[in-house]
Tab-separated table of C-alpha atoms in Angstrom:
chain	number	residue	atom	x	y	z
A	701	MET	CA	-23.873	-21.825	16.840
A	702	LYS	CA	-23.170	-20.996	20.459
A	703	SER	CA	-24.704	-17.584	20.996
A	704	ASP	CA	-22.122	-16.392	23.518
A	705	ILE	CA	-19.218	-16.294	21.067
A	706	CYS	CA	-18.013	-12.786	20.268
A	707	ILE	CA	-15.657	-11.437	17.614
A	708	LEU	CA	-13.868	-8.344	18.892
A	709	GLY	CA	-16.671	-7.845	21.368
A	710	GLU	CA	-19.538	-8.310	18.894
A	711	PRO	CA	-21.850	-11.344	19.083
A	712	VAL	CA	-20.827	-13.590	16.194
A	713	GLU	CA	-24.357	-13.801	14.774
A	714	ASP	CA	-24.540	-9.995	14.540
A	715	PHE	CA	-21.179	-10.038	12.808
A	716	PHE	CA	-22.485	-12.598	10.291
A	717	VAL	CA	-25.403	-10.308	9.431
A	718	ARG	CA	-23.092	-7.327	8.855
A	719	MET	CA	-20.767	-9.579	6.836
A	720	GLU	CA	-23.610	-10.685	4.581
A	721	GLU	CA	-24.802	-7.090	4.088
A	722	PHE	CA	-21.360	-5.793	3.165
A	723	HIS	CA	-19.666	-8.726	1.453
A	724	GLY	CA	-22.750	-10.272	-0.138
A	725	TYR	CA	-22.619	-13.602	1.661
A	726	ARG	CA	-21.362	-15.321	4.813
A	727	SER	CA	-17.717	-15.930	4.135
A	728	PRO	CA	-15.494	-18.482	5.900
A	729	GLY	CA	-12.491	-16.397	4.823
A	730	ILE	CA	-13.796	-13.318	6.594
A	731	LEU	CA	-14.529	-15.369	9.698
A	732	VAL	CA	-10.988	-16.762	9.804
A	733	GLY	CA	-9.751	-13.249	9.020
A	734	SER	CA	-11.659	-11.890	11.993
A	735	LEU	CA	-9.832	-14.330	14.290
A	736	MET	CA	-6.549	-13.247	12.743
A	737	LEU	CA	-7.420	-9.608	13.351
A	738	GLU	CA	-8.429	-10.384	16.912
A	739	ALA	CA	-5.060	-12.049	17.541
A	740	ALA	CA	-3.047	-9.239	15.931
A	741	LEU	CA	-4.984	-6.411	17.600
A	742	GLN	CA	-4.717	-8.093	20.992
A	743	ARG	CA	-0.945	-8.356	20.489
A	744	ILE	CA	-0.375	-4.694	19.607
A	745	GLY	CA	-2.888	-3.291	22.074
A	746	HIS	CA	-4.210	0.209	21.558
A	747	VAL	CA	-2.153	2.173	19.053
A	748	PRO	CA	-2.801	5.776	18.017
A	749	TYR	CA	-2.579	5.258	14.250
A	750	LEU	CA	-3.893	1.825	13.366
A	751	ASN	CA	-3.217	0.538	9.861
A	752	VAL	CA	-3.659	-2.980	8.519
A	753	VAL	CA	-2.030	-4.651	5.539
A	754	THR	CA	-3.465	-7.871	4.116
A	755	GLU	CA	-1.353	-10.214	2.000
A	756	THR	CA	-4.208	-11.313	-0.241
A	757	VAL	CA	-6.939	-9.472	-2.153
A	758	VAL	CA	-9.482	-12.167	-1.268
A	759	CYS	CA	-11.880	-11.791	1.691
A	760	LEU	CA	-9.348	-10.444	4.215
A	761	PRO	CA	-9.712	-6.808	3.060
A	762	ASP	CA	-13.421	-7.038	3.900
A	763	ALA	CA	-12.698	-8.501	7.356
A	764	VAL	CA	-10.524	-5.451	8.030
A	765	GLN	CA	-13.118	-3.013	6.666
A	766	LEU	CA	-15.861	-4.635	8.760
A	767	LEU	CA	-13.939	-4.748	12.027
A	768	THR	CA	-11.561	-1.779	12.091
A	769	PRO	CA	-11.671	1.892	11.030
A	770	CYS	CA	-9.279	1.011	8.177
A	771	THR	CA	-10.803	1.059	4.686
A	772	TYR	CA	-9.330	0.846	1.223
A	773	GLY	CA	-10.540	4.351	0.356
A	774	ASN	CA	-9.238	6.072	3.506
A	775	GLY	CA	-5.814	4.548	2.943
A	776	PHE	CA	-5.436	2.851	6.327
A	777	LEU	CA	-5.904	-0.572	4.734
A	778	GLN	CA	-3.224	-1.665	2.308
A	779	VAL	CA	-3.483	-4.803	0.197
A	780	LEU	CA	-0.720	-6.964	-1.264
A	781	ASP	CA	-1.665	-9.437	-4.002
A	782	TRP	CA	0.489	-12.300	-2.735
A	783	GLY	CA	-2.225	-14.906	-2.234
A	784	LYS	CA	-1.092	-15.338	1.386
A	785	PHE	CA	-3.771	-15.696	4.036
A	786	ALA	CA	-2.089	-13.306	6.460
A	787	LEU	CA	-2.383	-9.752	7.723
A	788	THR	CA	-0.404	-7.307	9.821
A	789	ALA	CA	-1.956	-4.714	12.120
A	790	TYR	CA	0.487	-1.916	12.926
A	791	ASP	CA	0.907	1.666	14.026
A	792	ARG	CA	1.718	3.782	10.989
A	793	ASP	CA	3.955	6.127	12.999
A	794	SER	CA	6.054	3.649	14.996
A	795	LEU	CA	5.754	0.866	12.353
A	796	ASP	CA	5.419	-1.637	15.221
A	797	GLY	CA	2.881	-4.332	14.563
A	798	ALA	CA	1.776	-7.923	14.803
A	799	ARG	CA	1.358	-10.324	11.908
A	800	ALA	CA	-1.241	-13.086	12.071
A	801	TRP	CA	-1.574	-15.994	9.704
A	802	LEU	CA	-3.341	-19.296	9.266
A	803	ASN	CA	-1.520	-22.196	10.919
A	804	HIS	CA	-1.200	-24.400	7.848
A	805	ASP	CA	0.199	-27.332	9.844
A	806	LEU	CA	-3.094	-27.642	11.628
A	807	LEU	CA	-5.379	-27.700	8.608
A	808	THR	CA	-5.413	-31.455	8.100
A	809	ASP	CA	-6.865	-31.841	11.614
A	810	TYR	CA	-9.952	-29.946	10.516
A	811	PRO	CA	-11.624	-31.577	7.489
A	812	LEU	CA	-14.118	-28.809	6.692
A	813	ILE	CA	-11.616	-25.954	7.058
A	814	ASN	CA	-9.095	-27.949	5.048
A	815	SER	CA	-11.587	-28.640	2.273
A	816	TRP	CA	-12.522	-24.939	2.176
A	817	PHE	CA	-8.948	-23.627	2.268
A	818	GLU	CA	-7.464	-26.154	-0.152
A	819	ARG	CA	-10.571	-25.928	-2.370
A	820	THR	CA	-10.853	-29.722	-2.423
A	821	GLY	CA	-14.073	-31.666	-2.454
A	822	TYR	CA	-15.980	-28.596	-3.572
A	823	LYS	CA	-17.393	-30.258	-6.644
A	824	ARG	CA	-19.072	-32.985	-4.659
A	825	GLU	CA	-20.295	-30.892	-1.786
A	826	LYS	CA	-19.406	-27.519	-0.420
A	827	PRO	CA	-19.701	-27.556	3.364
A	828	PRO	CA	-22.578	-25.343	4.521
A	829	PHE	CA	-21.321	-22.104	6.080
A	830	SER	CA	-22.878	-22.905	9.449
A	831	GLU	CA	-20.944	-26.188	9.780
A	832	LEU	CA	-17.721	-24.640	8.576
A	833	ALA	CA	-18.179	-21.677	10.927
A	834	GLU	CA	-18.791	-24.060	13.819
A	835	GLU	CA	-15.552	-25.893	13.057
A	836	ILE	CA	-13.616	-22.597	12.674
A	837	LEU	CA	-14.922	-21.284	15.995
A	838	SER	CA	-14.305	-24.599	17.774
A	839	THR	CA	-10.616	-24.847	16.873
A	840	GLY	CA	-9.539	-22.520	19.617
A	841	PRO	CA	-6.650	-20.134	19.234
A	842	GLU	CA	-4.243	-22.663	17.705
A	843	LEU	CA	-5.708	-22.137	14.199
A	844	ILE	CA	-4.039	-18.734	14.079
A	845	ARG	CA	-0.375	-17.922	14.577
A	846	CYS	CA	0.751	-14.439	15.509
A	847	GLN	CA	4.123	-12.757	15.861
A	848	GLU	CA	5.322	-9.234	16.601
A	849	VAL	CA	6.881	-7.499	13.610
A	850	LYS	CA	8.418	-4.169	12.681
A	851	LEU	CA	7.617	-2.744	9.266
A	852	LEU	CA	10.714	-2.083	7.181
A	853	HIS	CA	9.220	1.047	5.624
A	854	PRO	CA	5.878	2.851	5.435
A	855	LEU	CA	3.488	1.095	3.044
A	856	LYS	CA	1.823	4.278	1.980
A	857	ASN	CA	3.215	7.570	0.790
A	858	ARG	CA	1.709	10.111	3.167
A	859	ARG	CA	2.431	13.191	1.084
A	860	PRO	CA	-0.007	14.120	-1.681
A	861	MET	CA	1.386	13.170	-5.081
A	862	PRO	CA	1.713	16.024	-7.603
A	863	THR	CA	-1.118	15.948	-10.120
A	864	GLY	CA	-1.733	17.693	-13.435
A	865	ARG	CA	-3.867	17.567	-16.542
A	866	CYS	CA	-3.133	14.964	-19.199
A	867	SER	CA	-2.013	16.599	-22.444
A	868	LYS	CA	-4.252	14.241	-24.421
A	869	CYS	CA	-7.524	13.649	-22.545
A	870	GLY	CA	-7.391	16.712	-20.299
A	871	GLU	CA	-8.209	14.753	-17.130
A	872	SER	CA	-6.149	15.107	-13.975
A	873	TYR	CA	-3.757	12.268	-13.033
A	874	THR	CA	-0.705	11.709	-10.830
A	875	LEU	CA	2.237	13.080	-12.800
A	876	HIS	CA	4.712	10.354	-11.804
A	877	HIS	CA	3.068	8.208	-14.516
A	878	GLY	CA	4.717	10.337	-17.225
A	879	SER	CA	3.684	13.084	-19.612
A	880	ARG	CA	0.355	11.435	-20.353
A	881	CYS	CA	-2.078	9.592	-18.095
A	882	PRO	CA	-1.901	5.761	-18.096
A	883	ALA	CA	-5.033	5.463	-20.276
A	884	CYS	CA	-3.567	7.778	-22.936
A	885	GLN	CA	-0.302	5.819	-22.778
A	886	GLY	CA	-2.197	2.807	-24.150
A	887	LYS	CA	-2.966	1.120	-20.820
A	888	SER	CA	-6.681	1.806	-21.064
A	889	TYR	CA	-9.084	-0.954	-20.048
A	890	TYR	CA	-11.957	0.359	-22.176
A	891	SER	CA	-12.951	1.617	-25.607
A	892	LEU	CA	-15.889	3.874	-26.315
A	893	GLY	CA	-19.247	2.158	-26.750
A	894	ALA	CA	-21.280	2.212	-29.967
A	895	ASN	CA	-23.109	5.222	-28.526
A	896	LYS	CA	-20.402	7.860	-28.169
A	897	GLU	CA	-22.655	10.556	-26.770
A	898	LEU	CA	-21.320	12.501	-23.804
A	899	TYR	CA	-23.769	12.677	-20.912
A	900	ALA	CA	-23.821	15.220	-18.138
B	563	MET	CA	-28.411	21.349	3.311
B	564	LYS	CA	-31.702	20.823	1.491
B	565	SER	CA	-33.249	17.787	3.115
B	566	ASP	CA	-34.924	16.484	-0.037
B	567	ILE	CA	-31.694	15.655	-1.882
B	568	CYS	CA	-31.116	11.935	-2.330
B	569	ILE	CA	-28.079	9.956	-3.462
B	570	LEU	CA	-29.186	6.800	-5.253
B	571	GLY	CA	-32.478	7.003	-3.419
B	572	GLU	CA	-31.007	7.629	0.044
B	573	PRO	CA	-31.446	10.983	1.801
B	574	VAL	CA	-28.080	12.701	1.580
B	575	GLU	CA	-27.849	13.306	5.344
B	576	ASP	CA	-28.289	9.562	6.009
B	577	PHE	CA	-25.573	8.900	3.451
B	578	PHE	CA	-23.249	11.347	5.241
B	579	VAL	CA	-23.741	9.454	8.515
B	580	ARG	CA	-22.919	6.104	6.870
B	581	MET	CA	-19.940	7.732	5.134
B	582	GLU	CA	-18.574	9.011	8.435
B	583	GLU	CA	-19.039	5.626	10.118
B	584	PHE	CA	-17.273	3.707	7.353
B	585	HIS	CA	-14.697	6.135	6.023
B	586	GLY	CA	-13.959	7.956	9.277
B	587	TYR	CA	-15.072	11.406	8.188
B	588	ARG	CA	-17.348	13.238	5.756
B	589	SER	CA	-15.444	13.211	2.511
B	590	PRO	CA	-15.998	15.560	-0.440
B	591	GLY	CA	-14.346	12.945	-2.662
B	592	ILE	CA	-16.907	10.309	-1.696
B	593	LEU	CA	-19.729	12.774	-2.283
B	594	VAL	CA	-18.463	13.611	-5.787
B	595	GLY	CA	-17.884	9.866	-6.294
B	596	SER	CA	-21.490	9.159	-5.371
B	597	LEU	CA	-22.664	11.547	-8.107
B	598	MET	CA	-20.331	9.787	-10.553
B	599	LEU	CA	-21.750	6.414	-9.531
B	600	GLU	CA	-25.273	7.727	-9.878
B	601	ALA	CA	-24.533	8.924	-13.432
B	602	ALA	CA	-22.839	5.667	-14.467
B	603	LEU	CA	-25.451	3.378	-12.914
B	604	GLN	CA	-28.266	5.354	-14.495
B	605	ARG	CA	-26.551	4.979	-17.869
B	606	ILE	CA	-26.106	1.200	-17.708
B	607	GLY	CA	-29.445	0.470	-16.036
B	608	HIS	CA	-29.920	-2.824	-14.247
B	609	VAL	CA	-27.211	-5.349	-15.103
B	610	PRO	CA	-27.017	-8.893	-13.748
B	611	TYR	CA	-23.346	-8.821	-12.736
B	612	LEU	CA	-22.410	-5.346	-11.604
B	613	ASN	CA	-18.712	-4.583	-11.178
B	614	VAL	CA	-17.055	-1.208	-10.700
B	615	VAL	CA	-13.486	-0.143	-11.382
B	616	THR	CA	-12.112	3.090	-9.930
B	617	GLU	CA	-9.090	4.841	-11.441
B	618	THR	CA	-7.745	6.097	-8.126
B	619	VAL	CA	-7.129	4.512	-4.728
B	620	VAL	CA	-8.345	7.652	-2.943
B	621	CYS	CA	-11.940	7.994	-1.668
B	622	LEU	CA	-13.705	6.549	-4.748
B	623	PRO	CA	-13.303	2.895	-3.613
B	624	ASP	CA	-15.246	3.780	-0.453
B	625	ALA	CA	-18.013	5.497	-2.460
B	626	VAL	CA	-18.413	2.230	-4.383
B	627	GLN	CA	-18.356	0.107	-1.226
B	628	LEU	CA	-20.941	2.341	0.460
B	629	LEU	CA	-23.364	2.505	-2.463
B	630	THR	CA	-23.113	-0.772	-4.383
B	631	PRO	CA	-22.725	-4.473	-3.529
B	632	CYS	CA	-19.159	-4.294	-4.899
B	633	THR	CA	-16.394	-4.490	-2.282
B	634	TYR	CA	-12.647	-4.900	-2.518
B	635	GLY	CA	-12.765	-8.240	-0.723
B	636	ASN	CA	-15.561	-9.772	-2.804
B	637	GLY	CA	-13.711	-8.875	-5.990
B	638	PHE	CA	-16.493	-6.894	-7.656
B	639	LEU	CA	-14.613	-3.642	-7.047
B	640	GLN	CA	-11.313	-3.247	-8.852
B	641	VAL	CA	-8.938	-0.354	-8.243
B	642	LEU	CA	-6.349	1.182	-10.568
B	643	ASP	CA	-3.713	3.465	-9.030
B	644	TRP	CA	-3.766	6.086	-11.792
B	645	GLY	CA	-4.701	9.098	-9.702
B	646	LYS	CA	-7.644	9.765	-12.034
B	647	PHE	CA	-10.922	10.808	-10.452
B	648	ALA	CA	-13.025	8.477	-12.589
B	649	LEU	CA	-14.854	5.182	-12.359
B	650	THR	CA	-16.563	2.693	-14.646
B	651	ALA	CA	-19.613	0.642	-13.700
B	652	TYR	CA	-20.017	-2.394	-15.955
B	653	ASP	CA	-21.465	-5.865	-16.335
B	654	ARG	CA	-18.696	-8.411	-15.825
B	655	ASP	CA	-20.234	-10.823	-18.353
B	656	SER	CA	-21.037	-8.496	-21.254
B	657	LEU	CA	-18.231	-6.008	-20.363
B	658	ASP	CA	-20.626	-3.171	-21.314
B	659	GLY	CA	-20.416	-0.223	-18.998
B	660	ALA	CA	-20.418	3.509	-18.437
B	661	ARG	CA	-17.482	5.621	-17.334
B	662	ALA	CA	-18.029	8.743	-15.253
B	663	TRP	CA	-15.466	11.406	-14.446
B	664	LEU	CA	-15.132	14.857	-13.010
B	665	ASN	CA	-15.626	17.614	-15.588
B	666	HIS	CA	-12.328	19.394	-15.104
B	667	ASP	CA	-13.270	22.265	-17.400
B	668	LEU	CA	-15.950	23.285	-14.966
B	669	LEU	CA	-13.853	23.372	-11.819
B	670	THR	CA	-12.796	27.003	-12.011
B	671	ASP	CA	-16.475	28.006	-11.900
B	672	TYR	CA	-16.746	26.497	-8.420
B	673	PRO	CA	-14.202	28.024	-6.013
B	674	LEU	CA	-14.686	25.581	-3.116
B	675	ILE	CA	-14.663	22.440	-5.281
B	676	ASN	CA	-11.672	23.787	-7.163
B	677	SER	CA	-9.764	24.543	-3.965
B	678	TRP	CA	-10.549	21.038	-2.650
B	679	PHE	CA	-9.681	19.213	-5.881
B	680	GLU	CA	-6.574	21.204	-6.744
B	681	ARG	CA	-5.515	21.265	-3.069
B	682	THR	CA	-4.962	25.004	-3.222
B	683	GLY	CA	-5.633	27.409	-0.419
B	684	TYR	CA	-5.695	24.566	2.093
B	685	LYS	CA	-3.003	26.032	4.288
B	686	ARG	CA	-4.973	29.189	4.872
B	687	GLU	CA	-8.371	27.656	5.305
B	688	LYS	CA	-9.935	24.352	4.391
B	689	PRO	CA	-13.550	24.850	3.366
B	690	PRO	CA	-15.908	23.244	5.895
B	691	PHE	CA	-17.464	20.044	4.553
B	692	SER	CA	-20.989	21.429	4.774
B	693	GLU	CA	-20.175	24.413	2.522
B	694	LEU	CA	-18.245	22.250	0.067
B	695	ALA	CA	-21.051	19.673	0.005
B	696	GLU	CA	-23.579	22.415	-0.638
B	697	GLU	CA	-21.541	23.628	-3.614
B	698	ILE	CA	-21.093	20.068	-4.929
B	699	LEU	CA	-24.812	19.349	-4.691
B	700	SER	CA	-25.766	22.689	-6.227
B	701	THR	CA	-23.695	22.265	-9.394
B	702	GLY	CA	-26.286	20.122	-11.080
B	703	PRO	CA	-25.364	17.290	-13.400
B	704	GLU	CA	-22.771	19.218	-15.418
B	705	LEU	CA	-20.054	18.559	-12.792
B	706	ILE	CA	-19.933	14.941	-13.946
B	707	ARG	CA	-19.339	13.645	-17.442
B	708	CYS	CA	-20.393	10.145	-18.427
B	709	GLN	CA	-19.910	8.019	-21.529
B	710	GLU	CA	-20.767	4.457	-22.507
B	711	VAL	CA	-17.729	2.173	-22.761
B	712	LYS	CA	-16.891	-1.434	-23.522
B	713	LEU	CA	-14.183	-3.092	-21.458
B	714	LEU	CA	-11.339	-4.435	-23.586
B	715	HIS	CA	-10.843	-7.462	-21.308
B	716	PRO	CA	-12.034	-8.738	-17.930
B	717	LEU	CA	-10.267	-6.903	-15.086
B	718	LYS	CA	-10.311	-9.894	-12.809
B	719	ASN	CA	-9.245	-13.467	-13.332
B	720	ARG	CA	-12.342	-15.457	-12.455
B	721	ARG	CA	-10.661	-18.828	-12.085
B	722	PRO	CA	-9.008	-19.666	-8.772
B	723	MET	CA	-5.225	-19.327	-9.028
B	724	PRO	CA	-3.211	-22.454	-8.170
B	725	THR	CA	-1.759	-22.227	-4.684
B	726	GLY	CA	0.865	-24.209	-2.795
B	727	ARG	CA	3.111	-24.072	0.246
B	728	CYS	CA	6.242	-21.915	0.161
B	729	SER	CA	9.370	-24.064	0.403
B	730	LYS	CA	10.867	-21.607	2.914
B	731	CYS	CA	8.154	-20.314	5.261
B	732	GLY	CA	5.635	-23.111	4.702
B	733	GLU	CA	2.725	-20.716	4.186
B	734	SER	CA	0.369	-21.034	1.224
B	735	TYR	CA	0.692	-18.522	-1.631
B	736	THR	CA	-0.308	-18.195	-5.288
B	737	LEU	CA	2.266	-20.197	-7.210
B	738	HIS	CA	2.551	-17.820	-10.179
B	739	HIS	CA	4.899	-15.759	-7.957
B	740	GLY	CA	7.633	-18.408	-8.337
B	741	SER	CA	9.109	-21.194	-6.257
B	742	ARG	CA	8.969	-19.116	-3.074
B	743	CYS	CA	6.375	-16.690	-1.776
B	744	PRO	CA	7.045	-12.963	-2.374
B	745	ALA	CA	8.110	-12.420	1.259
B	746	CYS	CA	10.710	-15.209	1.045
B	747	GLN	CA	11.928	-13.765	-2.277
B	748	GLY	CA	13.044	-10.679	-0.361
B	749	LYS	CA	9.954	-8.532	-0.970
B	750	SER	CA	8.881	-8.664	2.663
B	751	TYR	CA	7.602	-5.479	4.261
B	752	TYR	CA	8.470	-6.556	7.820
B	753	SER	CA	11.170	-7.993	10.032
B	754	LEU	CA	10.526	-9.842	13.268
B	755	GLY	CA	10.134	-7.685	16.350
B	756	ALA	CA	12.487	-7.781	19.358
B	757	ASN	CA	10.102	-10.285	20.911
B	758	LYS	CA	10.236	-13.277	18.553
B	759	GLU	CA	7.776	-15.419	20.489
B	760	LEU	CA	5.132	-17.210	18.460
B	761	TYR	CA	1.624	-16.675	19.768
B	762	ALA	CA	-1.408	-18.838	19.148
């Protein structure tokens, strides 16, 4: 790997170490995502209230959390479960932004990226991250497409939602769900274990 | 702040610094979340395939991302938008876990925690983080309740979803959405900006 390559000003090898620490492994998706972020952030320039929305739950949210102040828990990162490898960086006040996405027309020119993205050839051999990363970083800017966009509406309700105690379990929840919390409405994902003891 | 307090083995002041770096500020919600995680992880002990699900989008996802290997982008953190201040740590193979939540019955005993959680009194004065943190850390274990649970079903589809190109925009998406991607079905969150140029 050429040591002079930087991602948003950070040497790429340092970024890989942080990626591995946070995400658990070196991820081609996060690397491509970082180039998408770079393109989108360059397009919008400095904005006072940066937010990012990703159009897939896979990898891209971690690229955003590694490279911007936007996290899932602080609400500045929003995630759509569309399975689209795209993201939009925008200002949450003006709603002006830039959307970046993978240039699908170019994939067939790059065998390793194509095999990773289309999940082909994985059974025989998965390309090592270092080779795939080299190909991703050698493509130049044409791998990513970017366009200015305007959000049609805010993606996040900025007012606190009214909360109250559930009449069944007694825990607090957001009241717009109804007169009981989702779990007590039968949407629970769990049942009590064999040991029903309550621990403090 | 007493310097000998640790959160999952890390001195609490070091944790506050990491929290501020990642989340943007020192967050009472993440601190309470860290105590919930500590309770749940202690209950389940070491498990081979740790996953965590939070029952709110606010703060708790960042507690999980700061203190466990589970992130939103690697899929080991799942998030339900129920507005419930609760989380479950579990093994994604056995589906055995422990759920931890805030003991609501205790809140009125703790004026600062109560004012933070119920969002009362904020207009007059917001308690400084240090005072609130001190109260949170002084409550002892009774602030958190924890119970063993069994997940009713996996919360995440572990097989890759079939993808294909959208017949309108040409971008790849998960095909279960229909014959066009969500954006091209009219669910788009953006329109093109005044400048429609395509950037590489």
